[in-house]
Short mmCIF file of C-alpha atoms in Angstrom, two decimals:
data_model
loop_
_atom_site.label_atom_id
_atom_site.label_comp_id
_atom_site.label_asym_id
_atom_site.label_seq_id
_atom_site.Cartn_x
_atom_site.Cartn_y
_atom_site.Cartn_z
CA MET A 97 21.00 -14.26 -14.21
CA SER A 98 18.91 -14.58 -11.00
CA LYS A 99 19.35 -18.01 -9.49
CA MET A 100 16.14 -19.38 -8.04
CA PRO A 101 16.46 -20.81 -4.49
CA PRO A 102 15.70 -24.58 -4.45
CA ALA A 103 12.65 -24.08 -2.20
CA MET A 104 11.20 -21.61 -4.72
CA LYS A 105 12.04 -23.81 -7.70
CA TYR A 106 10.65 -27.07 -6.35
CA PHE A 107 7.77 -25.85 -4.18
CA LEU A 108 6.57 -22.30 -4.71
CA VAL A 109 6.49 -22.18 -8.50
CA PRO A 110 5.00 -25.62 -9.34
CA PHE A 111 2.63 -25.91 -6.38
CA TYR A 112 1.84 -22.52 -4.87
CA GLY A 113 2.01 -20.93 -8.30
CA THR A 114 -0.59 -23.39 -9.58
CA TYR A 115 -2.75 -22.72 -6.51
CA LEU A 116 -2.65 -18.97 -7.17
CA LYS A 117 -3.54 -19.49 -10.81
CA LEU A 118 -6.56 -21.60 -9.90
CA ARG A 119 -7.66 -19.55 -6.87
CA TYR A 120 -7.35 -16.12 -8.48
CA GLY A 121 -7.78 -17.08 -12.13
CA LEU A 122 -4.45 -15.48 -12.97
CA GLU A 123 -4.25 -14.46 -16.60
CA THR A 124 -1.24 -12.90 -18.29
CA LYS A 125 -0.76 -10.63 -21.28
CA GLY A 126 2.52 -9.71 -22.93
CA PHE A 127 4.60 -12.18 -20.91
CA GLU A 128 5.94 -13.74 -24.11
CA ALA A 129 8.18 -10.65 -24.38
CA LEU A 130 10.03 -11.89 -21.27
CA ARG A 131 11.32 -15.08 -22.87
CA ASP A 132 14.62 -13.55 -23.93
CA LEU A 133 15.03 -11.45 -20.78
CA ASP A 134 18.11 -12.19 -18.72
CA GLY A 135 19.45 -10.64 -15.56
CA PRO A 136 20.18 -8.06 -14.41
CA ALA A 137 16.80 -6.35 -14.64
CA VAL A 138 14.29 -4.38 -12.59
CA VAL A 139 10.55 -5.04 -12.39
CA PHE A 140 8.20 -2.20 -11.45
CA ALA A 141 4.50 -2.80 -10.70
CA ASN A 142 1.52 -1.12 -9.07
CA HIS A 143 0.67 -2.45 -5.58
CA VAL A 144 -2.95 -3.50 -5.03
CA HIS A 145 -3.02 -6.82 -3.13
CA THR A 146 -1.01 -8.53 -0.38
CA LEU A 147 -0.09 -11.32 -2.80
CA ASP A 148 1.18 -9.08 -5.61
CA PRO A 149 4.81 -10.32 -5.48
CA PHE A 150 3.60 -13.93 -5.50
CA PHE A 151 1.23 -13.27 -8.41
CA ILE A 152 4.07 -11.93 -10.53
CA SER A 153 6.71 -14.43 -9.37
CA ALA A 154 4.37 -17.33 -10.12
CA ARG A 155 4.22 -16.32 -13.80
CA PHE A 156 7.60 -14.65 -14.30
CA PRO A 157 10.22 -16.83 -16.06
CA ILE A 158 13.10 -15.62 -13.87
CA HIS A 159 13.42 -15.52 -10.08
CA ILE A 160 12.68 -12.05 -8.70
CA ARG A 161 14.26 -10.69 -5.52
CA TRP A 162 11.52 -8.43 -4.15
CA VAL A 163 12.13 -5.37 -2.02
CA ALA A 164 10.03 -5.92 1.13
CA GLY A 165 9.13 -3.88 4.21
CA ALA A 166 11.78 -4.09 6.93
CA TYR A 167 9.13 -4.82 9.59
CA LEU A 168 8.53 -8.24 7.99
CA PHE A 169 12.14 -9.18 8.71
CA LYS A 170 11.43 -8.82 12.44
CA MET A 171 8.82 -11.61 12.34
CA LYS A 172 10.27 -15.10 12.77
CA VAL A 173 8.48 -17.05 10.01
CA PRO A 174 8.19 -14.25 7.41
CA SER A 175 11.84 -13.36 8.03
CA PHE A 176 12.97 -16.94 7.34
CA LEU A 177 10.90 -17.17 4.15
CA LEU A 178 11.98 -13.76 2.88
CA ARG A 179 15.67 -14.33 3.54
CA HIS A 180 16.03 -17.95 2.45
CA TRP A 181 13.22 -18.50 -0.08
CA VAL A 182 12.67 -15.16 -1.73
CA GLN A 183 16.10 -13.65 -1.00
CA ALA A 184 14.22 -10.38 -0.47
CA ILE A 185 15.87 -7.02 0.06
CA PRO A 186 14.66 -5.15 3.21
CA LYS A 187 13.39 -1.59 2.96
CA ALA A 188 12.49 0.67 5.87
CA GLN A 189 9.10 1.78 4.55
CA GLY A 190 8.40 5.47 4.38
CA LYS A 191 12.08 6.40 4.71
CA SER A 192 14.75 7.32 2.20
CA ASP A 193 16.99 4.29 2.52
CA ILE A 194 20.42 4.62 0.90
CA GLU A 195 21.32 1.14 2.11
CA THR A 196 18.37 -0.32 0.19
CA ILE A 197 19.52 1.39 -3.03
CA ARG A 198 23.02 0.04 -2.40
CA ASN A 199 21.68 -3.50 -1.87
CA ILE A 200 19.60 -3.29 -5.06
CA SER A 201 22.66 -2.11 -7.00
CA ASP A 202 24.73 -4.99 -5.59
CA ALA A 203 22.02 -7.48 -6.59
CA LEU A 204 21.95 -6.07 -10.12
CA LYS A 205 25.77 -6.31 -10.34
CA HIS A 206 25.41 -10.03 -9.57
CA GLY A 207 22.93 -10.44 -12.43
CA ASP A 208 19.78 -10.63 -10.28
CA VAL A 209 16.28 -9.45 -11.16
CA VAL A 210 14.89 -7.08 -8.51
CA GLY A 211 11.20 -6.28 -8.06
CA LEU A 212 9.86 -3.04 -6.60
CA PHE A 213 6.51 -1.47 -5.88
CA PRO A 214 7.42 2.22 -6.21
CA GLU A 215 4.44 3.33 -4.08
CA GLY A 216 5.90 1.36 -1.18
CA THR A 217 2.43 0.43 0.03
CA ARG A 218 -0.89 -0.79 -1.36
CA THR A 219 -3.47 1.58 -2.79
CA TRP A 220 -6.51 2.41 -0.67
CA ASP A 221 -8.83 3.65 -3.41
CA GLY A 222 -7.66 1.74 -6.49
CA LYS A 223 -5.74 4.65 -7.97
CA MET A 224 -1.96 4.64 -8.06
CA MET A 225 -0.28 7.58 -6.35
CA ASP A 226 1.96 9.82 -8.44
CA ILE A 227 5.45 8.35 -8.17
CA THR A 228 6.48 8.84 -11.80
CA THR A 229 9.39 11.26 -11.26
CA ALA A 230 10.96 9.22 -8.44
CA THR A 231 10.58 6.02 -10.46
CA ALA A 232 12.09 7.64 -13.56
CA LYS A 233 15.13 8.61 -11.50
CA LEU A 234 15.53 4.98 -10.36
CA VAL A 235 15.31 3.80 -13.97
CA ARG A 236 18.10 6.24 -14.89
CA LEU A 237 20.15 5.23 -11.82
CA PHE A 238 20.05 1.46 -12.39
CA LYS A 239 20.49 1.54 -16.21
CA VAL A 240 19.32 -2.08 -16.68
CA PRO A 241 16.38 -3.58 -18.60
CA THR A 242 13.23 -2.39 -16.86
CA VAL A 243 9.91 -4.23 -16.96
CA PHE A 244 6.66 -2.38 -16.26
CA ILE A 245 3.75 -4.57 -15.12
CA ASN A 246 0.15 -3.60 -14.38
CA ILE A 247 -1.70 -5.77 -11.86
CA GLU A 248 -5.33 -5.48 -12.95
CA GLY A 249 -8.32 -6.59 -10.89
CA GLY A 250 -6.26 -7.28 -7.77
CA PHE A 251 -7.72 -4.31 -5.94
CA SER A 252 -11.27 -5.28 -6.93
CA LYS A 253 -10.69 -8.85 -5.84
CA LYS A 254 -9.90 -7.70 -2.32
CA PRO A 255 -9.64 -3.96 -1.60
CA ARG A 256 -7.14 -2.96 1.04
CA TRP A 257 -9.88 -1.81 3.39
CA SER A 258 -11.77 -5.13 3.22
CA HIS A 259 -11.30 -8.65 4.56
CA THR A 260 -13.67 -10.03 1.89
CA GLU A 261 -12.73 -11.41 -1.50
CA ARG A 262 -15.04 -10.79 -4.45
CA LYS A 263 -15.50 -13.13 -7.39
CA GLY A 264 -13.31 -12.35 -10.36
CA LYS A 265 -9.90 -12.77 -11.93
CA VAL A 266 -6.52 -11.10 -11.50
CA TYR A 267 -4.73 -10.06 -14.69
CA LEU A 268 -1.01 -9.37 -15.14
CA THR A 269 -0.04 -7.25 -18.12
CA VAL A 270 3.52 -6.52 -19.25
CA LYS A 271 3.16 -2.97 -20.52
CA LYS A 272 6.72 -2.36 -21.67
CA ILE A 273 10.33 -3.50 -21.41
CA LEU A 274 12.68 -0.53 -21.42
CA TYR A 275 16.23 -1.42 -22.47
CA PRO A 276 19.49 0.37 -21.51
CA ASP A 277 20.01 1.95 -24.94
CA GLU A 278 16.60 3.63 -24.75
CA ILE A 279 17.23 4.69 -21.15
CA LYS A 280 20.56 6.26 -22.10
CA ALA A 281 18.98 8.15 -25.00
CA SER A 282 16.09 9.49 -22.89
CA SER A 283 16.00 12.59 -20.72
CA ILE A 284 14.44 12.50 -17.28
CA SER A 285 11.31 14.15 -18.68
CA ASP A 286 11.16 11.44 -21.37
CA LEU A 287 11.49 8.74 -18.73
CA VAL A 288 8.80 10.37 -16.60
CA GLU A 289 6.45 10.20 -19.58
CA ILE A 290 7.35 6.55 -20.24
CA VAL A 291 6.81 5.62 -16.59
CA SER A 292 3.51 7.49 -16.47
CA GLU A 293 2.24 5.78 -19.62
CA ASN A 294 3.24 2.25 -18.63
CA LEU A 295 3.00 2.10 -14.85
CA THR A 296 0.25 4.49 -13.72
CA PHE A 297 -2.96 2.56 -13.07
CA ASP A 298 -6.54 3.48 -12.14
CA ASN A 299 -8.63 0.46 -11.13
CA THR A 300 -12.05 2.08 -11.65
CA LEU A 301 -11.08 3.32 -15.10
CA TRP A 302 -9.71 -0.13 -16.04
CA GLN A 303 -12.94 -1.84 -14.93
CA LYS A 304 -15.11 0.59 -16.91
CA GLU A 305 -12.98 0.33 -20.05
CA ASN A 306 -13.13 -3.47 -19.94
CA GLY A 307 -16.69 -3.85 -18.61
CA ILE A 308 -15.58 -6.07 -15.72
CA GLU A 309 -17.51 -6.04 -12.43
CA TYR A 310 -16.47 -7.46 -9.05
CA TYR A 311 -19.42 -7.76 -6.71
CA ASP A 312 -20.52 -9.41 -3.48
CA ALA A 313 -23.90 -8.00 -2.38
CA LYS A 314 -23.56 -9.35 1.15
CA LYS A 315 -20.18 -7.73 1.83
CA GLN A 316 -19.45 -5.34 -1.03
CA ALA A 317 -18.91 -2.39 1.34
CA ASP A 318 -17.42 -4.44 4.19
CA GLY A 319 -14.73 -2.40 5.97
CA ILE A 320 -14.95 0.62 3.68
CA GLU A 321 -15.09 2.96 6.69
CA ARG A 322 -11.32 2.35 6.97
CA LEU A 323 -11.07 4.39 3.76
CA MET A 324 -14.14 6.61 4.26
CA TYR A 325 -13.05 8.08 7.59
CA ALA A 326 -15.04 11.28 7.01
CA CYS A 327 -18.53 12.09 5.78
CA THR A 328 -18.07 14.59 2.96
CA CYS A 329 -21.72 15.61 3.33
CA CYS A 330 -21.68 16.79 6.96
CA GLY A 331 -17.92 16.88 7.60
CA SER A 332 -17.95 14.53 10.62
CA PHE A 333 -15.20 12.00 11.28
CA GLU A 334 -15.56 8.29 12.11
CA THR A 335 -19.34 8.34 11.47
CA MET A 336 -19.41 6.16 8.34
CA HIS A 337 -20.47 2.54 8.95
CA SER A 338 -20.71 -0.26 6.40
CA GLU A 339 -23.25 -3.05 6.12
CA GLY A 340 -23.81 -5.30 3.12
CA ASP A 341 -23.30 -3.25 -0.03
CA ALA A 342 -23.94 0.13 1.61
CA VAL A 343 -22.16 2.62 3.85
CA ARG A 344 -24.08 5.18 5.90
CA CYS A 345 -23.23 8.22 8.02
CA SER A 346 -24.65 7.94 11.54
CA GLU A 347 -24.53 11.72 11.92
CA CYS A 348 -26.46 13.00 8.88
CA GLY A 349 -27.86 9.79 7.39
CA ARG A 350 -26.14 10.10 3.99
CA GLU A 351 -25.95 6.63 2.42
CA TYR A 352 -24.00 5.25 -0.52
CA LYS A 353 -24.30 1.95 -2.34
CA VAL A 354 -21.05 0.41 -3.55
CA ASP A 355 -21.51 -1.02 -7.03
CA GLY A 356 -19.50 -3.62 -8.95
CA TYR A 357 -17.16 -0.95 -10.31
CA PHE A 358 -16.53 0.39 -6.79
CA ASN A 359 -18.44 3.57 -7.44
CA LEU A 360 -20.28 5.20 -4.54
CA VAL A 361 -23.88 5.68 -5.65
CA SER A 362 -26.32 7.92 -3.80
CA GLY A 363 -29.49 8.75 -5.71
CA ASP A 364 -28.40 10.28 -9.02
CA ASP A 365 -24.93 11.05 -7.66
CA SER A 366 -22.06 8.66 -8.37
CA LEU A 367 -18.36 9.05 -7.70
CA SER A 368 -15.32 6.81 -7.57
CA LEU A 369 -13.49 5.84 -4.40
CA ALA A 370 -10.54 7.97 -5.52
CA ASP A 371 -12.83 11.00 -5.96
CA TYR A 372 -14.37 10.47 -2.53
CA HIS A 373 -10.94 10.07 -0.96
CA GLU A 374 -9.82 13.36 -2.52
CA ARG A 375 -12.92 15.12 -1.15
CA GLU A 376 -12.36 13.90 2.40
CA ARG A 377 -8.69 14.87 2.24
CA ARG A 378 -9.80 18.44 1.55
CA LEU A 379 -11.60 18.41 4.91
CA LEU A 380 -8.25 17.88 6.61
CA VAL A 381 -6.55 21.08 5.45
CA PRO A 382 -8.48 23.53 7.71
CA LEU A 383 -7.83 21.29 10.75
CA ALA A 384 -4.25 22.58 10.93
CA MET A 385 -5.69 25.92 12.13
CA THR A 386 -7.63 24.34 15.01
CA GLU A 387 -6.75 25.69 18.46
CA ARG A 388 -3.89 23.80 20.10
CA GLU A 389 -5.80 21.95 22.83
CA LYS A 390 -8.82 20.92 20.76
CA GLU A 391 -8.83 17.36 19.42
CA ILE A 392 -9.35 17.19 15.66
CA PHE A 393 -10.40 13.51 15.51
CA PRO A 394 -12.35 11.24 17.89
CA VAL A 395 -10.09 9.50 20.40
CA GLY A 396 -8.66 6.27 19.01
CA ASP A 397 -8.74 3.01 20.99
CA GLY A 398 -5.34 1.35 20.65
CA ILE A 399 -4.63 -2.37 20.88
CA LEU A 400 -0.93 -2.52 19.98
CA LEU A 401 1.92 -0.08 20.59
CA GLN A 402 5.46 -1.10 19.73
CA THR A 403 8.84 0.51 19.30
CA GLY A 404 11.62 -0.79 17.12
CA GLY A 405 14.33 -3.08 18.44
CA LYS A 406 17.45 -4.36 16.71
CA LYS A 407 15.98 -7.78 15.91
CA ARG A 408 12.42 -7.66 17.24
CA ASN A 409 9.85 -4.95 17.86
CA VAL A 410 9.40 -4.19 21.55
CA LEU A 411 5.87 -4.15 23.03
CA LEU A 412 4.97 -0.98 24.93
CA SER A 413 1.22 -1.44 25.45
CA LYS A 414 -1.90 -3.28 24.31
CA ASP A 415 -4.34 -0.80 25.82
CA PHE A 416 -4.00 2.91 25.12
CA LYS A 417 -5.72 6.01 23.79
CA LEU A 418 -4.57 7.90 20.71
CA LEU A 419 -5.40 11.61 20.73
CA CYS A 420 -4.79 13.87 17.76
CA TYR A 421 -4.41 17.64 17.81
CA ALA A 422 -3.57 20.10 15.05
CA ASP A 423 0.17 19.91 15.74
CA ARG A 424 0.69 16.55 17.43
CA MET A 425 -0.48 13.09 18.41
CA GLU A 426 -0.47 11.91 22.01
CA ILE A 427 -0.59 8.34 23.27
CA ARG A 428 -1.74 7.60 26.82
CA THR A 429 -1.31 4.00 27.89
CA LYS A 430 -3.15 2.02 30.55
CA GLU A 431 0.24 1.49 32.19
CA GLY A 432 0.50 5.25 32.76
CA GLU A 433 3.11 6.00 30.12
CA ASP A 434 2.55 8.98 27.81
CA TYR A 435 4.15 9.52 24.40
CA LEU A 436 4.16 12.93 22.73
CA MET A 437 4.50 12.89 18.93
CA PRO A 438 4.67 16.37 17.33
CA PHE A 439 4.02 16.11 13.60
CA ALA A 440 7.03 18.39 13.01
CA ASP A 441 9.27 15.72 14.58
CA ILE A 442 7.88 12.80 12.57
CA ASP A 443 10.31 11.77 9.83
CA SER A 444 7.88 9.49 7.97
CA MET A 445 4.53 7.76 8.38
CA ILE A 446 3.01 4.84 6.50
CA ILE A 447 0.34 2.21 7.11
CA CYS A 448 1.47 -1.39 6.81
CA ALA A 449 -0.07 -4.81 7.55
CA LYS A 450 -3.22 -4.98 9.68
CA TYR A 451 -3.77 -1.22 9.25
CA THR A 452 -0.84 -0.50 11.54
CA ILE A 453 0.69 2.98 11.55
CA GLU A 454 4.46 2.80 11.29
CA LEU A 455 6.21 6.10 11.95
CA TYR A 456 9.66 7.35 12.74
CA LEU A 457 9.84 10.01 15.45
CA LYS A 458 13.27 11.64 15.41
CA GLY A 459 14.67 8.37 14.07
CA ARG A 460 12.82 6.12 16.56
CA LEU A 461 10.33 3.63 15.17
CA PHE A 462 6.80 3.41 16.61
CA ARG A 463 4.07 1.02 15.47
CA ILE A 464 0.44 1.89 16.35
CA ARG A 465 -2.58 -0.34 15.80
CA LEU A 466 -6.19 0.60 16.65
CA LYS A 467 -9.34 -1.45 17.03
CA ASP A 468 -10.46 -3.20 13.86
CA ARG A 469 -12.87 -0.72 12.24
CA GLU A 470 -11.16 2.50 13.31
CA SER A 471 -9.43 4.24 10.42
CA THR A 472 -5.69 4.82 10.70
CA LEU A 473 -5.65 6.32 7.22
CA LYS A 474 -6.86 9.73 8.43
CA TYR A 475 -3.71 10.20 10.54
CA GLN A 476 -1.45 9.47 7.57
CA ASP A 477 -3.51 11.66 5.23
CA TYR A 478 -3.43 14.53 7.74
CA TYR A 479 0.34 14.16 8.14
CA PHE A 480 0.78 14.28 4.36
CA GLU A 481 -1.44 17.36 4.12
CA LEU A 482 0.73 19.09 6.71
CA LEU A 483 3.82 18.26 4.67
CA LYS A 484 2.13 19.55 1.52
CA HIS A 485 0.69 22.79 2.92
CA GLY A 486 2.98 23.41 5.86
CA ASN A 487 2.14 23.54 9.55
CA ASP A 488 2.14 27.02 11.06
CA ASN A 489 0.83 25.93 14.46
#
């Protein structure tokens, strides 16, 4: 069974756990089914808020060793807390990491409970990405009791694109505990169906079904241009600007109000954030056919460029321009250094804390951060569209 580190047992759970319960109104459902659970076990949950692992750990009866982004282990304080308090398992985000799987397996052999967010990163639009098949394969691989938890209301409380918290509660629901006998008797297709039924989560749908609104009129749309990087009305990029509970395109004037269910309302038209995000992604597909020397996005103003070191990330520049073409990104620093990043040579790309792009270029880590309101999501979405449709340029 997972042994809780003393610092977790005597500080985090009784004090910080109580703080989280009061601050976020944490409510649980189905947690009584965990009373007889013993290690080893795996916990899977959707990822909607920076505090998700703390939300669950504060209410879970057994200590959970969370899988955490490897970049956090290169920061002095977070690294100390993750290693000595949480006993976290590092994962190079966006990469297939055999070592991580091996470390999880070793933890399970020692009777630990391991927590994972299969998406690897927080949702931008409240809808969980499709990771059912990959998750089902992990369930089959580990062959231990598997707990599926939905974190409900966490996205609405503070969407990834916003710095503002809305009023409302966070709910934790244990959807199912899948035991080894059932895993053994199930095919992969059966497990995919089980995972889909008990892990997949759509925040807008959940709010509507339960009639729960999260609203702050003064800042309801604050920062939403980080998600809405394109105007789906006129097709322009980086022209959406938020103020109060509205977001407006400076190019064509199209305006949306963001309601308490995080729908975008314009006149009689209403659509969810996930629907809008899908529409703007469609605008990216034709960009792959743009002529080689024509920029497809406005030039990005960079404030942090790093490369990976063995123990610490190495600073390359704090003042640079990010240019994006159909087949590549280029970085031009104030110091006169240029970095060429062909999309075909990028092994993986994700967005981590502070909207920072973290990519591996032929195995070398780069971390790219732009000015506060500039969207980094469009670069990741475009990269994913190239992977999906192929890049013939």
